[in-house]
Amino acid sequence: MSPSAETPRLVVVHCPDWSVVAAGASPAEPAAVLHANRVVARTPAAAIVGVRQGHRRREAQRICPSLRIIDHDPARDGREFEAAVRSVGQIVPRLETTEPGLLTFLARGPSRYFGGEQAMAVRVGQLILDAVPAFDAASGIAGRLGIGIGDGRFTAGVAARLSTHLAGHLAGNLAGVQPAIVAAGEAATREFLAPLPVAFLRDVAGVSADFVGLLHRLGLHTLGQLATLPAADVLARFGQPGAFAHRIAGGGDDRPPATISAPPDLLVMRTFDDPVHLLDPLVFTAKQLAQELHAMLTDDGRVCTRLAVLAETEHGERSEHLWYRPAGLSVAAIIERVRWQLDGWSQQPGGLSGGIVLLRLIPDEVRSDDGTQLGFWGGRSEADEWAARAVARVAGLVGEQHVLVPAWHGGRQPADAYRWVSVDRADVGDATDRLLVADLPWPGQLPSPSPAMVLTDAVPAKVLDDSGQVVRVDGRGGLSATPAMVSVQGRAAQAVTAWAGPWPLDERWWDPPNHRRLARFQITTADGVALLAVVENQHWWITAVYS
Amino acid sequence: MERGSLQARRERLTQLVPKVGPVAFARDRVLPVVPALGSLLPEAGLVRGSIVGCQGGTALSVALATVAEASAAGSWLACVGLPSLGLRAAEELGIALERLVMVADSADLSEASLANMMSALIDGFDLIVLRGTPGIGIATARRLQARLQARGAVLVVVGNPGPFICDVTITGLGSQWEGLGDGSGRLARRRLALSATGRRSPRVREIEVWLPGANGGIEPTASPSATEMATGTGSVVAFLPTG
C-alpha cells in the first residue's frame, strides 16, 4: 500500500463487538464486555434487548437483568483475532490490522483473483466465520461482522459499519455477512457519503466528539452538508482538525498529514542463538527493539504509523503482520501488538513447531510527530487507559464505593463545593459531566486560599475567652468576648494568636428542615496551625484545617 | 559485490550513529515540578521511580504542591489515606481534578490486599500520594519500591514514611500566616520555610515559599525573611479520625 496520488480502493473488515466474540460468548446469550464501567461490546441477544455501546454497567443491567458481564481483556482480544488474521492472510497478501476486530487490505489483487469484489468479500467473510468458532455461523443470528469496500480508508470503514447493520436486517442469510460496496470514483464516493450523519467522523475516523457536537450545534448534520462548505472557510474557522474532517467528508484523502514511506534500511531485529519458547522473554526483547526504533524515529521527529512485525521459528515458519495506527504507534502499543501476534500464533493448532529465532520490526509508513493529538480513538491518551485499568483493578480489590473521584457540587462551605463520588456512578475517563463548573456566583463563599484539609466529620471544639468561658455569638454577629484559647476535642488548649470573623451564613431559610445559621471564623493558634471554626447553635466545630 | 559493500558500509554507519548522536533528553525520566520547589529536588523535578517524603505540620500542602505541576501537565494522581483532602485547595494549587482518583478507607485492608492495591496503582498512575502505612511490612515496601522504579511512577509519602525509604525528604521548618489580625482581616498567604535532604546527597537545601500564595498557588518569596517564624510543631493528627 504505497502512498500514491490516487486514493487506493480498500476493503475494511470490521467486527464491532469483537471483544465479546473473543470472550467466547455465544450470539444467543445476552452478554457484554465492560471497560472502565462502560459497555464496549455486546452480543446480538443483548443488542436486541437494548444494550448499547457506552452504557454504564448499571444502565445495562437495568435494561437486561440477566446480562453476563465480562471484563475487558485486550490481550485476549488480540490473541483470538490472530486466527481470523491468519485465515484471511491465506488469500490476501498484505493484510493490515488496526486493532482486534478491524482489518484493512487493498481490494485490487484479491478481487481480480476471485472474479469481482462481491465474490471476494463473501469469501473473506466466510473464511473469518469459519476460523472463529464463537461466531457460530450456523445459528443464523447475524449482524456481527461487516465488510465494506470503497475508495479510501474512511469510505471503506463507513461502508463496513453500514454492512454490520445490513446483515442484521436481512433474514435467512446464513453466512451473516452482507458486504457493502461503494462504486469506484470520486463522484460515487461523494454521493455515498453525502446523506450519512456526521457521527461517522467520530466513530470511524476518530475525529473528536467535541468537534462533531459542534457540527451538530451549527446545523451540519450530514457529511454532505459539511463537504459543501468552502474548504478555506472551514480551515479558517476550525483549524486543521476541521480541514481534515472536511476533506474526508467529501471523499478526499484520509491519510494523516505528512505521511511518507519509511526509509528502506530502517529496521530493528534480534536473532536468538537458542530458540525461545516462552512468550515473556520475547516480549522483553520486543520492548527493547521497540524502544530502539522509537528512539531512531523520534530523532528525526517522526512516529511510525504502520509497522511490520516478523517472527520466524527455527524450522522456518513465519508470522508477519502489518499493524496500523493513524495516531502513531508508541512503544507500549508496539509491545502490545507483538504480544498479541506471538501469543495468538502460539495458540493456533499447528502454529509453531519450534522456538522463535528471529524477531524483526520494520516500519512501513511514518509520519511527522507534531505532538498534536488528532483526537483519534476518542481522544483518550495511553495514560488515561492505564489509569482506567488501574481504577478497575483497585475497585475490584477494595470495592467500588471506596474508589472516589471529585465532582463539582457547589456550595459555600469548603466541604460543599466539591464532593467525592464513587466510580460506579461516575466516569473516570470523561470528567466533563462531573467537573463542569457552572460560572455561578456563590456569595458568602470564603475566598482563596482554601484549606487543604477539609474534615468530613466536623470535630467539636471549644473556643474560650480569657476567663475560660465559651465564646458566644449572637444573632447579629456580636461576640461575647475575644477568643483567647482553642481546645479541640478535649485536647490541651492552645492560645489564639490571630483570628477573624464572624462571617455569618444563613442558608436555605425557605426550607425549615434544612435551614442552617452559622458563623465562620479563621483562627491561628500558638502552635502554628490555622483553623476554620464554625459556631452553630452556640456549639463550636472545626470544619477545616489549613494544613 | 557492490551491494555487499554498500550493506557493510550502512551497517558501520548505523553503528556509529548512536555514538555521535545527541544525548537523550531527560524529558521522560523526570516529571515537572513547579519552579518554586525546583531547587529542593534533585534534577529540579520528580525523578520517575523515586519516593519523596513530606514531613511537618504543613506536609499535606507541600505534597500537593509537589505533584501539582506534573498533574497539570497530564499525569494521573492517586491519593491513598487522605480522607479529608480539600479539593478546592488542590485545584487552587494547580492539580487537575479530572485526573484525580482517591482510595478511601484503606486502613482496614489486609497486608496482601493493600500490597495488591498499591501495585495496581503503581501500574496505572504516574503520581501517588500516600499518608499512613499501616500494615505494610518491610519486605512488601521493598517490592513496591522496586515496582515503582520499574514502572516509573512517583510516590509522595505524607507524614511518617514507615517502611519506605525516601529519596528526598522535605521538612517544613516554620510557617507564618499573613493577613489575619485581631478580629479583622483574613488568612491571605503563608510563608513557609522548607528544607530538603536527599538520600544520596548530604547537603541540606533550604528555601522559602508562599504556600499558599495570594491565589492559592505556590510562589517563591522574594528574599529570605528576617522575622521570626513560629516553629510549627502543631500536630494536625489530632483532627483526623484515625490517628
Short mmCIF file of C-alpha atoms in Angstrom, two decimals, chain B residues 10-197:
data_model
loop_
_atom_site.label_atom_id
_atom_site.label_comp_id
_atom_site.label_asym_id
_atom_site.label_seq_id
_atom_site.Cartn_x
_atom_site.Cartn_y
_atom_site.Cartn_z
CA ARG B 10 25.44 1.04 6.04
CA GLU B 11 25.95 -1.27 8.97
CA ARG B 12 29.07 0.60 10.03
CA LEU B 13 27.18 3.84 9.74
CA THR B 14 24.31 2.62 11.88
CA GLN B 15 26.82 1.54 14.49
CA LEU B 16 28.43 4.96 14.52
CA VAL B 17 25.21 6.96 14.76
CA PRO B 18 24.42 6.31 18.44
CA LYS B 19 27.96 7.30 19.36
CA VAL B 20 27.70 10.69 17.72
CA GLY B 21 24.00 11.25 18.17
CA PRO B 22 22.68 13.76 20.66
CA VAL B 23 22.22 12.80 24.28
CA ALA B 24 18.75 11.52 25.03
CA PHE B 25 16.63 14.15 26.67
CA ALA B 26 15.59 13.54 30.23
CA ARG B 27 12.12 14.79 29.49
CA ASP B 28 10.51 11.47 30.16
CA ARG B 29 12.69 10.47 33.07
CA VAL B 30 11.81 13.43 35.25
CA LEU B 31 8.33 14.79 35.84
CA PRO B 32 8.00 18.57 36.03
CA VAL B 33 7.73 20.39 39.31
CA VAL B 34 6.62 23.96 39.98
CA PRO B 35 9.69 26.22 39.76
CA ALA B 36 9.38 27.37 43.37
CA LEU B 37 10.21 23.87 44.57
CA GLY B 38 12.69 23.06 41.83
CA SER B 39 15.72 23.93 43.90
CA LEU B 40 14.71 21.48 46.60
CA LEU B 41 14.60 18.40 44.43
CA PRO B 42 17.49 16.68 42.69
CA GLU B 43 17.34 17.27 38.92
CA ALA B 44 14.81 20.03 39.60
CA GLY B 45 11.92 17.64 39.18
CA LEU B 46 10.33 14.39 40.28
CA VAL B 47 12.60 11.59 39.14
CA ARG B 48 10.48 8.68 37.99
CA GLY B 49 10.71 5.77 40.36
CA SER B 50 11.64 7.88 43.37
CA ILE B 51 9.93 8.35 46.71
CA VAL B 52 9.51 11.83 48.17
CA GLY B 53 8.70 12.24 51.84
CA CYS B 54 6.92 15.29 53.23
CA GLN B 55 7.02 15.96 56.94
CA GLY B 56 5.90 18.57 59.37
CA GLY B 57 2.60 20.23 60.08
CA THR B 58 2.29 21.51 56.53
CA ALA B 59 3.16 18.20 54.90
CA LEU B 60 -0.14 17.87 53.06
CA SER B 61 0.08 21.21 51.30
CA VAL B 62 3.71 20.59 50.41
CA ALA B 63 2.87 17.16 48.99
CA LEU B 64 0.07 18.59 46.86
CA ALA B 65 2.26 21.42 45.64
CA THR B 66 4.97 18.94 44.69
CA VAL B 67 2.69 16.94 42.41
CA ALA B 68 0.64 19.87 41.12
CA GLU B 69 2.74 20.70 38.07
CA ALA B 70 3.04 17.10 36.91
CA SER B 71 -0.69 16.62 37.38
CA ALA B 72 -1.48 19.73 35.36
CA ALA B 73 0.88 18.51 32.63
CA GLY B 74 -1.16 15.35 32.15
CA SER B 75 -0.17 12.79 34.75
CA TRP B 76 -2.79 10.94 36.75
CA LEU B 77 -2.74 11.25 40.53
CA ALA B 78 -3.96 8.70 43.07
CA CYS B 79 -4.44 9.55 46.75
CA VAL B 80 -4.46 6.91 49.44
CA GLY B 81 -5.18 7.54 53.08
CA LEU B 82 -6.19 11.18 52.65
CA PRO B 83 -9.85 11.13 53.58
CA SER B 84 -10.02 14.83 54.26
CA LEU B 85 -8.33 16.16 51.15
CA GLY B 86 -9.56 19.66 50.34
CA LEU B 87 -10.45 19.71 46.67
CA ARG B 88 -10.74 23.46 46.29
CA ALA B 89 -7.26 23.79 47.74
CA ALA B 90 -5.99 21.10 45.39
CA GLU B 91 -7.48 22.90 42.44
CA GLU B 92 -6.00 26.21 43.53
CA LEU B 93 -2.58 24.62 43.69
CA GLY B 94 -2.99 23.52 40.09
CA ILE B 95 -3.90 19.86 40.41
CA ALA B 96 -6.09 18.59 37.58
CA LEU B 97 -9.21 17.28 39.27
CA GLU B 98 -10.23 15.34 36.18
CA ARG B 99 -7.16 13.18 36.68
CA LEU B 100 -7.50 12.64 40.40
CA VAL B 101 -8.69 9.41 42.00
CA MET B 102 -8.90 8.74 45.70
CA VAL B 103 -8.94 5.43 47.53
CA ALA B 104 -10.72 5.76 50.86
CA ASP B 105 -10.86 3.51 53.90
CA SER B 106 -7.77 1.60 53.04
CA ALA B 107 -6.73 1.23 56.66
CA ASP B 108 -8.78 -1.86 57.30
CA LEU B 109 -7.34 -3.92 54.47
CA SER B 110 -5.13 -6.93 54.94
CA GLU B 111 -1.50 -6.50 54.03
CA ALA B 112 -1.85 -8.63 50.92
CA SER B 113 -4.81 -6.61 49.66
CA LEU B 114 -3.02 -3.41 50.44
CA ALA B 115 0.04 -4.56 48.54
CA ASN B 116 -2.09 -5.59 45.57
CA MET B 117 -3.88 -2.28 45.62
CA MET B 118 -0.64 -0.33 45.72
CA SER B 119 0.74 -2.45 42.88
CA ALA B 120 -2.31 -1.71 40.78
CA LEU B 121 -1.97 1.99 41.46
CA ILE B 122 1.73 1.98 40.64
CA ASP B 123 0.95 0.28 37.33
CA GLY B 124 -1.62 2.80 36.25
CA PHE B 125 -0.74 6.12 37.84
CA ASP B 126 2.27 8.36 37.48
CA LEU B 127 1.76 10.07 40.84
CA ILE B 128 0.66 8.55 44.13
CA VAL B 129 0.26 10.46 47.37
CA LEU B 130 0.10 8.21 50.38
CA ARG B 131 -0.49 9.01 54.00
CA GLY B 132 -0.01 6.40 56.66
CA THR B 133 1.40 2.96 56.04
CA PRO B 134 -0.47 0.70 58.40
CA GLY B 135 0.11 -2.93 57.75
CA ILE B 136 2.84 -2.61 55.14
CA GLY B 137 5.82 -4.69 56.13
CA ILE B 138 9.39 -4.03 55.16
CA ALA B 139 9.51 -6.77 52.54
CA THR B 140 6.31 -5.52 50.92
CA ALA B 141 7.67 -2.00 50.92
CA ARG B 142 10.84 -3.13 49.15
CA ARG B 143 8.81 -4.93 46.50
CA LEU B 144 6.60 -1.91 45.97
CA GLN B 145 9.66 0.27 45.72
CA ALA B 146 11.11 -2.00 43.05
CA ARG B 147 7.85 -1.91 41.13
CA LEU B 148 7.83 1.86 41.40
CA GLN B 149 11.21 2.01 39.75
CA ALA B 150 10.21 -0.45 37.07
CA ARG B 151 7.03 1.42 36.18
CA GLY B 152 8.41 4.90 36.57
CA ALA B 153 5.81 6.20 38.99
CA VAL B 154 6.48 8.67 41.79
CA LEU B 155 5.36 8.09 45.37
CA VAL B 156 4.92 11.03 47.74
CA VAL B 157 4.52 9.99 51.36
CA VAL B 158 2.88 12.44 53.76
CA GLY B 159 3.99 12.14 57.35
CA ASN B 160 5.81 9.16 58.70
CA PRO B 161 7.17 7.17 55.75
CA GLY B 162 7.08 3.92 57.69
CA PRO B 163 9.00 1.15 55.92
CA PHE B 164 9.55 3.24 52.76
CA ILE B 165 12.97 4.76 52.21
CA CYS B 166 12.55 8.25 50.82
CA ASP B 167 14.96 9.50 48.18
CA VAL B 168 14.16 13.08 49.16
CA THR B 169 12.59 14.29 52.40
CA ILE B 170 11.06 17.74 52.51
CA THR B 171 10.51 19.04 56.02
CA GLY B 172 8.50 22.10 56.93
CA LEU B 173 10.60 24.19 59.28
CA GLY B 174 8.36 27.05 60.21
CA SER B 175 5.30 28.82 58.92
CA GLN B 176 3.81 32.25 59.30
CA TRP B 177 0.37 33.22 58.14
CA GLU B 178 -0.22 36.71 56.91
CA GLY B 179 -3.42 38.62 56.71
CA LEU B 180 -5.16 37.73 59.93
CA GLY B 181 -5.32 40.33 62.63
CA ASP B 182 -7.04 40.62 65.95
CA GLY B 183 -10.63 40.21 64.90
CA SER B 184 -10.03 41.54 61.38
CA GLY B 185 -8.61 40.55 58.03
CA ARG B 186 -8.48 37.01 56.71
CA LEU B 187 -5.88 34.36 56.00
CA ALA B 188 -4.19 35.64 52.89
CA ARG B 189 -0.97 33.76 52.48
CA ARG B 190 1.52 31.70 54.40
CA ARG B 191 5.25 31.96 54.40
CA LEU B 192 6.77 28.54 54.66
CA ALA B 193 10.37 27.52 55.22
CA LEU B 194 11.24 24.15 53.77
CA SER B 195 14.37 22.08 53.91
CA ALA B 196 15.15 19.07 51.82
CA THR B 197 17.62 16.30 52.45
#
